[in-house]
Coordinates of C-alpha atoms in Angstrom, one line a residue:
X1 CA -32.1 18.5 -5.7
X2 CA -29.4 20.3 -3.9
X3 CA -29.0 19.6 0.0
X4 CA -29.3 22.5 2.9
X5 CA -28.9 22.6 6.2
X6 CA -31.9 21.6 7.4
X7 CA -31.7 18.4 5.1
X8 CA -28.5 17.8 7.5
X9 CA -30.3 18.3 10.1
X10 CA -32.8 15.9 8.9
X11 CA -30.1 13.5 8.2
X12 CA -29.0 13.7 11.7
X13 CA -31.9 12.8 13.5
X14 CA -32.9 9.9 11.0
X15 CA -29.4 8.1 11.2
X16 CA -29.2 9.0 15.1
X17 CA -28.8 5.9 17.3
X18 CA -27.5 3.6 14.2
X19 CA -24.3 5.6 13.7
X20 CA -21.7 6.6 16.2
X21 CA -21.2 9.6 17.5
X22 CA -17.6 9.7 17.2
X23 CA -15.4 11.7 20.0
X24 CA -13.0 14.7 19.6
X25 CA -9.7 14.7 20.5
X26 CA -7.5 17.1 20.6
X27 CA -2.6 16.6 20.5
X28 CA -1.0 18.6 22.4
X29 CA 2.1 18.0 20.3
X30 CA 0.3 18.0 17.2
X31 CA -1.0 22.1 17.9
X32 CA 2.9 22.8 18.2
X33 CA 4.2 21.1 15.3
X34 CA 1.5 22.8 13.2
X35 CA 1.2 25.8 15.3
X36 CA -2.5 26.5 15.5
X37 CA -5.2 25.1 18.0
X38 CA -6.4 21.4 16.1
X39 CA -9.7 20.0 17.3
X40 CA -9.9 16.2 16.1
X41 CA -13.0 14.9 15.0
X42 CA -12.5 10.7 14.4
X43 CA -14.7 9.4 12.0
X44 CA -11.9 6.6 12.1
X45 CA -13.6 5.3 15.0
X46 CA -17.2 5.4 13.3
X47 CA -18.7 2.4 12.3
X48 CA -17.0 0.5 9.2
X49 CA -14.0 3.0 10.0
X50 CA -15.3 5.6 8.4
X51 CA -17.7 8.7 7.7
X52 CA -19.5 7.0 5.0
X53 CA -21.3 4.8 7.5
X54 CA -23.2 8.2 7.9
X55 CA -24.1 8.6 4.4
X56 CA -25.2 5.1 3.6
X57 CA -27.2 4.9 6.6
X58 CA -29.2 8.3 5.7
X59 CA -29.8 7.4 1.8
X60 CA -31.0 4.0 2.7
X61 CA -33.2 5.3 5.3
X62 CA -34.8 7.3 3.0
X63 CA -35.5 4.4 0.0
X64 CA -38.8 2.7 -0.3
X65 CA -40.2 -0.7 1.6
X66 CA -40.0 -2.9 -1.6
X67 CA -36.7 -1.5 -2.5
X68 CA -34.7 -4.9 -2.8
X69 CA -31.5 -5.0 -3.5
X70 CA -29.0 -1.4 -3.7
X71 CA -25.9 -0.9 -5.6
X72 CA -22.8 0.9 -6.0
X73 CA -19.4 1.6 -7.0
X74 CA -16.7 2.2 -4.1
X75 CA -12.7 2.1 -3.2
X76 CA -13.4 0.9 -0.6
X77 CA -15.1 2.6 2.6
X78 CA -19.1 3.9 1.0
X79 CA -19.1 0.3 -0.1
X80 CA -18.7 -1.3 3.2
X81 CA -20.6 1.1 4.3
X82 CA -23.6 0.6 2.0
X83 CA -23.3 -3.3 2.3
X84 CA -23.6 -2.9 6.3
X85 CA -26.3 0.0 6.1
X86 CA -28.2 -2.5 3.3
X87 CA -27.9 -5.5 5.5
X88 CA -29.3 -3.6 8.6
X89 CA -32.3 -3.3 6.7
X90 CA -32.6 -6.8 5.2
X91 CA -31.3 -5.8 1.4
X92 CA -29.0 -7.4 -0.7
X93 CA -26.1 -4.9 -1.9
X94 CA -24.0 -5.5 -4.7
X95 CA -21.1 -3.1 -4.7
X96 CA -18.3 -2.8 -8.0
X97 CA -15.1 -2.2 -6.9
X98 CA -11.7 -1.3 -8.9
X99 CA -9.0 -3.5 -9.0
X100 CA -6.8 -1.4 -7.5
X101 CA -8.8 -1.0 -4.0
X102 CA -7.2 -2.2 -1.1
X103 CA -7.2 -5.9 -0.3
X104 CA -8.1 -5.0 3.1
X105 CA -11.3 -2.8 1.9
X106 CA -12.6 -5.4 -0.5
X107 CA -12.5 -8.1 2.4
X108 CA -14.7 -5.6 4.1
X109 CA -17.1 -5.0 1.7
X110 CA -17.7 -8.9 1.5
X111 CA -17.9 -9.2 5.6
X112 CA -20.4 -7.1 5.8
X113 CA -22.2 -9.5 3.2
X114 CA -22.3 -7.8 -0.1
X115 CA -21.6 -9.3 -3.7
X116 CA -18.7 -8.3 -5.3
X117 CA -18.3 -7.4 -9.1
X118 CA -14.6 -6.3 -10.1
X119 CA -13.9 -3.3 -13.1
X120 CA -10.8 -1.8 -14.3
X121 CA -10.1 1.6 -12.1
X122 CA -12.0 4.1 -13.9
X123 CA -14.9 6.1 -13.6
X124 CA -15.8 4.8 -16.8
X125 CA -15.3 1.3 -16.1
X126 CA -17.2 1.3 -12.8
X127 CA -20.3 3.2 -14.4
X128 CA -20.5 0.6 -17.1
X129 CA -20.4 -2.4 -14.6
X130 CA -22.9 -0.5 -12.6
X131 CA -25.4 0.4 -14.8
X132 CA -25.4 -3.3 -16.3
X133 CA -25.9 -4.5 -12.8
X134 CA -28.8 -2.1 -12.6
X135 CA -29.9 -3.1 -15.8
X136 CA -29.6 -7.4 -14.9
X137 CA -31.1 -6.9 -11.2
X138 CA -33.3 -3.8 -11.0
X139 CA -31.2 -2.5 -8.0
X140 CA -31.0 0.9 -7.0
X141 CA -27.8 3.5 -6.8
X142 CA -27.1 4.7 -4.1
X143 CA -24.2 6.8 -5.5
X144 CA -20.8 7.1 -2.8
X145 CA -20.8 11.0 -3.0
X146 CA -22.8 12.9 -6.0
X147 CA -26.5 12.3 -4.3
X148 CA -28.5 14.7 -2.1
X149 CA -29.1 11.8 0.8
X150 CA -25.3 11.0 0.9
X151 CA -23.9 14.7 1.0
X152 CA -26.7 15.4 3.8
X153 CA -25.9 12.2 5.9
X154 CA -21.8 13.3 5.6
X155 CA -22.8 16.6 6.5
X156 CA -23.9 15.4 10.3
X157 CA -19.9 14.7 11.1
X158 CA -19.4 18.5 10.7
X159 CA -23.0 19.0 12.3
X160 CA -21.6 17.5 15.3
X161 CA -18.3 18.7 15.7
X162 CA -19.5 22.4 15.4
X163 CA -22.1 20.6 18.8
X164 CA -18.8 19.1 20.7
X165 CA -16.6 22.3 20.1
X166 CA -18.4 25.6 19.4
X167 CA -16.7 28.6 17.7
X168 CA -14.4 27.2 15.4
X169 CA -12.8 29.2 12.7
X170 CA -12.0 26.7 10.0
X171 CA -13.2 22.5 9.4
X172 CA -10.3 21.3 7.2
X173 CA -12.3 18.2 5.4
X174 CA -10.0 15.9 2.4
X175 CA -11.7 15.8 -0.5
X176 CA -12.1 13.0 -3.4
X177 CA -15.6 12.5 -4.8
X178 CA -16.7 15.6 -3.0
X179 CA -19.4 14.1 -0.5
X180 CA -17.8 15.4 2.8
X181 CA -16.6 18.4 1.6
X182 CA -20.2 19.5 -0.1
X183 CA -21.7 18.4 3.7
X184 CA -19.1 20.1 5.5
X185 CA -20.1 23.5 3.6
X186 CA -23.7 23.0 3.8
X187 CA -23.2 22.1 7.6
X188 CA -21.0 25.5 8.4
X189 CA -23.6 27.9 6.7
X190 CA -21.2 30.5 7.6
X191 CA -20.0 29.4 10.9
X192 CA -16.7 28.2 9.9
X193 CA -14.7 28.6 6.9
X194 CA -14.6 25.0 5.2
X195 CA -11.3 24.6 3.9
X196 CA -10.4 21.6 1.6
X197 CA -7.0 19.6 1.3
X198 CA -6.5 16.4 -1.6
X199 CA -3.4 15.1 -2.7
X200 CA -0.8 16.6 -5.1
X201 CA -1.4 13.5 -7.8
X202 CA -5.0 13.8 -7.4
X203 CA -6.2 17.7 -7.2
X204 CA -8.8 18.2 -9.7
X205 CA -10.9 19.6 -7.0
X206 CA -8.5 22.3 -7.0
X207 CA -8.4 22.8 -10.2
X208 CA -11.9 22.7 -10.7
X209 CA -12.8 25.1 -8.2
X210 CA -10.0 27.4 -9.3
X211 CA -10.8 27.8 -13.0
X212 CA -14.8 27.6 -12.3
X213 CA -14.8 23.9 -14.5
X214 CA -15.6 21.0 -13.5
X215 CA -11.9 19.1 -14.8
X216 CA -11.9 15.3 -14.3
X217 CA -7.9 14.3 -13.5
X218 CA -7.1 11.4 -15.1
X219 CA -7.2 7.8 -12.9
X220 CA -4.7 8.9 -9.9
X221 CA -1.8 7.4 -8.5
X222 CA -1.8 8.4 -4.8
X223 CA -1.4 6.4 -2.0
X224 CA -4.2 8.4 -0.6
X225 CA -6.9 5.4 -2.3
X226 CA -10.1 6.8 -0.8
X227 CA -9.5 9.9 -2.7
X228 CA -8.6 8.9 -5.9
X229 CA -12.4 9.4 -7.6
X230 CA -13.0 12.7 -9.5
X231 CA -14.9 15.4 -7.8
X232 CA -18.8 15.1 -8.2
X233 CA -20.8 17.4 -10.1
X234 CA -23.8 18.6 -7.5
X235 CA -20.8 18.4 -5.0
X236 CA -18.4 20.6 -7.6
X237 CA -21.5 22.8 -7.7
X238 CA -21.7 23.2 -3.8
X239 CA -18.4 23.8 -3.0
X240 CA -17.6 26.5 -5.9
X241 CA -21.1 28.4 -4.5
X242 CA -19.6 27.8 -1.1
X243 CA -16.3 29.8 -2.1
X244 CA -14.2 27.0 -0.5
X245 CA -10.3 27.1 -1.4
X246 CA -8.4 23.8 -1.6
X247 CA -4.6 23.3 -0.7
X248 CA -2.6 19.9 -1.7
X249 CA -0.2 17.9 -0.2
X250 CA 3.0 15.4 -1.7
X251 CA 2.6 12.0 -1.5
X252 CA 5.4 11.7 1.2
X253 CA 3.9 14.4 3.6
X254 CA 1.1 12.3 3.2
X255 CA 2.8 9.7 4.1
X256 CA 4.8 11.3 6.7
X257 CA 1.7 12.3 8.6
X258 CA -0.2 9.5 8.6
X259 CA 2.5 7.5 10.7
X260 CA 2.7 10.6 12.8
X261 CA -0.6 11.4 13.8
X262 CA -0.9 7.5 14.7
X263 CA 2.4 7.7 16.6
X264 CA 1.5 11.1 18.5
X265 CA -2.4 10.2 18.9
X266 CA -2.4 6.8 19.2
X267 CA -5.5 6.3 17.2
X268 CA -5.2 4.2 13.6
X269 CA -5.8 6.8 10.5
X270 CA -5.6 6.4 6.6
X271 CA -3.7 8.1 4.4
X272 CA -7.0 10.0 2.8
X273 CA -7.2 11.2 6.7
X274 CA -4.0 12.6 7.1
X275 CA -4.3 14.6 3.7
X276 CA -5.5 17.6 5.8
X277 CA -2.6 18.0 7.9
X278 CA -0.2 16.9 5.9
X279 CA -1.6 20.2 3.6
X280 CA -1.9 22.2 7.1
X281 CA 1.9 21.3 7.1
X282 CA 3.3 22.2 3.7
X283 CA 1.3 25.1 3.8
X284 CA 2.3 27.6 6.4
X285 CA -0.3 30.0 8.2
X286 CA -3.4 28.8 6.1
X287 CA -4.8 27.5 9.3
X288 CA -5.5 30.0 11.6
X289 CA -7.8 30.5 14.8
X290 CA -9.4 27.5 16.1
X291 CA -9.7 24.2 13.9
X292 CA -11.7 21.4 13.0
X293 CA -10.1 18.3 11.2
X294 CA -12.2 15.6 10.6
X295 CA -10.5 12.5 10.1
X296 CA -12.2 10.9 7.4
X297 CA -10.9 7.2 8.2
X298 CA -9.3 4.6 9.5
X299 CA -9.2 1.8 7.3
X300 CA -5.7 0.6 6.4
X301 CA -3.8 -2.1 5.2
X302 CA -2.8 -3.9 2.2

């Protein structure tokens, strides 16, 4: 089933009161250096650090009493975020995570009491460890992007910063497995242009959405880690009936604005955050009018 906006809307008023609703900010500085007005939407300060609390929250809300246990495969933030969401609700979540995650995002995962289960970092690798989890445990999947529930409960974050500031031209959202970016269109419904950004090393979405095929990239190297998963397929879908463009970014303008938009702001962001501006920035006068960001996350270290 494909979301809408009125699953969004749905989504927003089943998750309200267990999620944040983050604030806006807006830099000064920031609309200089970039030259264009930037309206800051920080899902960094959402609970787990990140937008996928909103997802999590909504899928689970909408499984069954006797559903047990949940499982997944995550980077790093939709696991946390499904282990919290999970325990909220008094299930066990196991969650398979790459070896090449963050230390800092695994040791989240397991606070917010989940099981762990390690792969090698591939889509490949993490379906197969998945689906023999599902096989050993009867758990349930609740996917980290490609699933009607997640995409509607990412949506809300654009849902509620077209609320907070009305009559924005563009939401910039990055992009990785597609969730956010397929709820960001969905939530516009021709409000907004939804505009896209991912990194260099990473940019099958791009590509993708450019040639009219779905084109895996191959395991990625950026330093961008929550957006190293290949765009979905439903969210591929979305986004190419949607219209949406992408632009990239290097890895050391991603770099480059992560420290500064935590320097100017003052506010902790990850590199899969910054992605947006970083693209704003080594692409002159794509944004234009009045614009959204939303930043994705804030969960950094080693």
């Amino acid at each position: 089933m494909t979301p809408d906006r009125a699953d969004v809307v749905a989504a927003a008023r089943r998750i309200h009161g267990r999620v944040h609703r983050t604030p806006v900010l807006t830099s000064r500085t920031l609309n200089a250096l970039l030259g264009v007005e930037l309206v800051f939407k920080c899902e960094n300060l959402q609970r787990t650090g990140a937008f996928k609390m909103r997802g999590a929250t909504n899928a689970v809300a909408l499984l069954p009493d006797d559903v047990g246990t949940v499982a997944t495969h995550s980077s790093g933030n939709h696991g946390a975020a499904l282990a919290l969401a999970a325990a909220e609700s008094g299930r066990r979540a196991i969650i398979v995570v790459p070896r090449n995650a963050r230390t800092s995002k695994r040791a989240a995962i397991e606070r917010y009491g989940a099981e762990v289960v390690d792969c090698a970092p591939t889509l490949e690798a993490r379906e197969a460890a998945l689906t023999r989890i599902v096989d050993r445990t009867g758990a349930v999947f609740v996917p980290p992007y490609d699933h009607p529930g997640i995409i509607a409960g990412a949506g809300t974050a654009t849902l509620e910063l077209l609320e907070q500031c009305p009559g924005l031209d563009q939401v910039w959202v990055p992009v990785g497995g597609g969730g956010l970016a397929a709820g960001t269109a969905i939530a516009v419904d021709g409000a907004a242009e939804a505009v896209l950004a991912e990194p260099e090393l990473a940019r099958d979405a791009k590509d993708s959405l450019e040639s009219g095929a779905l084109r895996p990239a191959l395991p990625p190297k950026t330093i961008a880690d929550g957006l190293r998963t290949a765009l979905g397929r439903l969210n591929f879908e979305i986004l190419r009936r949607a219209g949406c463009r992408v632009h990239v970014a290097s890895e050391a303008s991603i770099k480059r604005w992560t420290a500064r938009i935590t320097e100017i702001m003052k506010i902790v962001v990850e590199p899969s955050a910054a992605v947006t501006v970083a693209a704003m920035a080594e692409n002159p006068g794509i944004s234009q009018g009045r614009v959204g960001v939303i930043l994705s996350g804030g969960n950094c270290g080693p």
